[in-house]
C-alpha atoms as one frame of an Amber mdcrd trajectory, in Angstrom:
protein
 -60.902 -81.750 -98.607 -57.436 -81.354 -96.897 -55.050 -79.114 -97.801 -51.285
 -79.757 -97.706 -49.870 -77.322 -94.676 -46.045 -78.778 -95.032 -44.331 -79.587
 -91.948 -45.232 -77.160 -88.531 -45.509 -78.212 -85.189 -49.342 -77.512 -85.390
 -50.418 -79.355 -82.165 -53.184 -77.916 -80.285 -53.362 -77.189 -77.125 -49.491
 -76.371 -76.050 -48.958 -75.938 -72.171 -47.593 -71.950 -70.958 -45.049 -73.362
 -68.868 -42.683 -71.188 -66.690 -39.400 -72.558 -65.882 -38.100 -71.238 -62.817
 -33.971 -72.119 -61.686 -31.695 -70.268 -60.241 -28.569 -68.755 -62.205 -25.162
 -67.495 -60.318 -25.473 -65.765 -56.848 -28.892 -67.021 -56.639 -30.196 -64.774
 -59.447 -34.106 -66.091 -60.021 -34.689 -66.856 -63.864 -37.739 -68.077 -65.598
 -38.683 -69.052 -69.051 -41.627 -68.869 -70.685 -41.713 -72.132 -72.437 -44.185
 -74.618 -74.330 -41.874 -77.469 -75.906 -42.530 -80.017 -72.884 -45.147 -81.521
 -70.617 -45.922 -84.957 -68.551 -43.887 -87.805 -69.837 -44.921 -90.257 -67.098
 -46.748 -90.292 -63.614 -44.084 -88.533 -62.108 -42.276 -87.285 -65.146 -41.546
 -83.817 -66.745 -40.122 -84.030 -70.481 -38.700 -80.374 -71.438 -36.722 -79.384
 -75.311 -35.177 -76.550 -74.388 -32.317 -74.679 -76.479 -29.046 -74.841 -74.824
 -28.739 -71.046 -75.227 -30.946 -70.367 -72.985 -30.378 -69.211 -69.561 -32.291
 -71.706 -68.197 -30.586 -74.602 -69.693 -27.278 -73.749 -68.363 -28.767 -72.928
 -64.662 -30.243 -76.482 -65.008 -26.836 -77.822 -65.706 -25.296 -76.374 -62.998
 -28.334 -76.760 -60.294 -29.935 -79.988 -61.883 -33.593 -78.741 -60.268 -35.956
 -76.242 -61.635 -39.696 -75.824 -60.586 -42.502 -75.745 -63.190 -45.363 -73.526
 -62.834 -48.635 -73.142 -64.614 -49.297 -69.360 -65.228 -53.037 -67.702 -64.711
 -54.507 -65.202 -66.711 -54.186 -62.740 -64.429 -50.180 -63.156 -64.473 -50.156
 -63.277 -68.221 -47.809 -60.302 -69.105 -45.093 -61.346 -66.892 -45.587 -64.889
 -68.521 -45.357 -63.192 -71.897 -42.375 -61.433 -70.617 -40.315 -64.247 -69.722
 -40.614 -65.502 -73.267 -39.904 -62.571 -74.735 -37.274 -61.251 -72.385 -33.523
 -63.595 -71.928 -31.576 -63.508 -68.737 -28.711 -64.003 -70.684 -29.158 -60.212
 -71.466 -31.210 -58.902 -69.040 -30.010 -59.720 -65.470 -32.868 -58.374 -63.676
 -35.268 -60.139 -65.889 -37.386 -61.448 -62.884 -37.473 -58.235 -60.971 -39.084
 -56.676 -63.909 -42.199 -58.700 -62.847 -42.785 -57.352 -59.651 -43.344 -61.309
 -58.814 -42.166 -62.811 -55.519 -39.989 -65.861 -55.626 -38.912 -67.871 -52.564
 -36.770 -71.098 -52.572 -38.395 -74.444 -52.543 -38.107 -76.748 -49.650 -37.475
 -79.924 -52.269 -35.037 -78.912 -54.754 -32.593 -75.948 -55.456 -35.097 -73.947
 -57.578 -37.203 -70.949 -56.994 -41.327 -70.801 -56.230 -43.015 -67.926 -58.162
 -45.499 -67.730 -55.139 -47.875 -65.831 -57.659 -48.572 -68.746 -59.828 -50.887
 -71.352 -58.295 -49.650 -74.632 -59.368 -45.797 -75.405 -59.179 -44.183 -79.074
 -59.541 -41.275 -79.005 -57.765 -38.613 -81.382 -59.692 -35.280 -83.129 -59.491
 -33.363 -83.624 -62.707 -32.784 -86.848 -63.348 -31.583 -86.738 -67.359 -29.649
 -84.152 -68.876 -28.330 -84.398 -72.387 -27.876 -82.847 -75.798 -30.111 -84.523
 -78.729 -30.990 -83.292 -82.098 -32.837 -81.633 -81.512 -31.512 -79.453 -78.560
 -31.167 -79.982 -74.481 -33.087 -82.598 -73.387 -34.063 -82.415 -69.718 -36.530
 -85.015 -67.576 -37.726 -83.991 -63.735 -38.431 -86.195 -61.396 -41.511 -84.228
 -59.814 -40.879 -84.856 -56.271 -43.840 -82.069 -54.869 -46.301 -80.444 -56.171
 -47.534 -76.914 -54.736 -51.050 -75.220 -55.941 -52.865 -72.312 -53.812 -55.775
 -73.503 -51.926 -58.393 -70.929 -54.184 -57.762 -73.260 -57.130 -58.531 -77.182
 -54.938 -61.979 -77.922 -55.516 -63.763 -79.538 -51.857 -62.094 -82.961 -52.590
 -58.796 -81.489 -52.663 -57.945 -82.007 -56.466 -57.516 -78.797 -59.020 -60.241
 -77.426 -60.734 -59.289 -76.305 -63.925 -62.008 -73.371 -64.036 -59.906 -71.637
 -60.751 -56.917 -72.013 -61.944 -57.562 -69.729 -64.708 -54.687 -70.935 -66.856
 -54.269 -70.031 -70.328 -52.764 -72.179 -73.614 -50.460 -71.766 -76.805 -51.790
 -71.867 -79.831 -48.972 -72.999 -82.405 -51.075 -71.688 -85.626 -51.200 -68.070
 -84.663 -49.245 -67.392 -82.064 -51.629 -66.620 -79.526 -52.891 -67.562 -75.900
 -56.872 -69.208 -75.332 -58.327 -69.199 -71.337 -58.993 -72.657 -70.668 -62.594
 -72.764 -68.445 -65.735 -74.907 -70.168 -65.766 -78.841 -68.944 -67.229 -80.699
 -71.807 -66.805 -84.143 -71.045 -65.826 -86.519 -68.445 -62.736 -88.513 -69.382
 -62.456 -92.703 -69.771 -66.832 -92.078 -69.960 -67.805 -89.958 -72.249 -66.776
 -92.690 -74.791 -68.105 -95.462 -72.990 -71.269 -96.279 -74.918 -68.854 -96.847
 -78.444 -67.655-100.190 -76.173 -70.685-101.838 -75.973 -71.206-101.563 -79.809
């Protein structure tokens, strides 16, 4: 039997994203963040309240970079949900991570995090249900320890880590159980 939980946004897994723009003067900002993900082939759908620093650096820069975080980077991660650079305006020096500017758009690469997708904003507005932001992703960056030897990401090395909405806490992603569009195959001949 199921039991009535009311309305939560229980979806499971939510993507650790880090949000990286740049504020005034070139000031590095990220945001831990888990309300977006792919929204097309080359599409990045983020919610993001417009009190954050982030959404206003967006407004001003329209780029940011999006970065998956590993485990072993997860307290800065942590951090930059925790911590807001509207308060705090050495936020990202905190880290002791190393940023450098991204040949694409006018957002910083957290050169610690192995996979970054470099985008271009290309719709900004206020909904509803907060700012509304979609990236074009016009490059994508990951570390060559995390390519498997045809060139594509293995999830195992990159050693990311998810949100869990119920609890508030983060799962390592590692054990393939399944190939996708096959695994299901033999229910179509039925």
């Amino acid at each position: 039997m199921k039991k009535d939980l009311g309305v939560k946004p229980y979806l499971f897994p939510m993507p650790v994203l880090m949000i990286s723009t740049y504020g005034d003067n070139d000031v590095v900002d990220v945001m831990n963040m888990a309300w977006g993900g792919i929204c097309a082939e080359n599409m990045v759908s983020l919610n993001i309240g417009e009190d954050h620093k982030t959404s206003e650096n967006i407004k001003k820069r329209k780029a940011f970079t999006l970065s998956i975080a590993d485990i072993p980077h997860i307290e800065a991660a942590d951090f930059f949900g925790i911590a807001t650079g509207n308060k705090m305006s050495n936020k990202f020096k905190r880290t002791g991570l190393t940023a450098v500017k991204s040949k694409k758009v006018d957002a910083p690469i957290v050169e610690e995090f192995p996979l970054t997708l470099e985008c271009r904003v290309v719709e900004d507005k206020m909904e509803v249900y907060g700012h509304h932001v979609i990236g074009e992703i016009v490059g994508v960056l990951a570390d060559e320890d995390v390519l498997d030897d045809k060139g594509r990401v293995d999830p195992v090395k990159l050693n990311a880590f998810v949100f869990d909405q119920f609890q508030n806490g983060y799962y390592a992603i590692g054990e393939k159980v399944g190939q996708a569009w096959n695994i299901g195959a033999p229910l179509m001949k039925k």
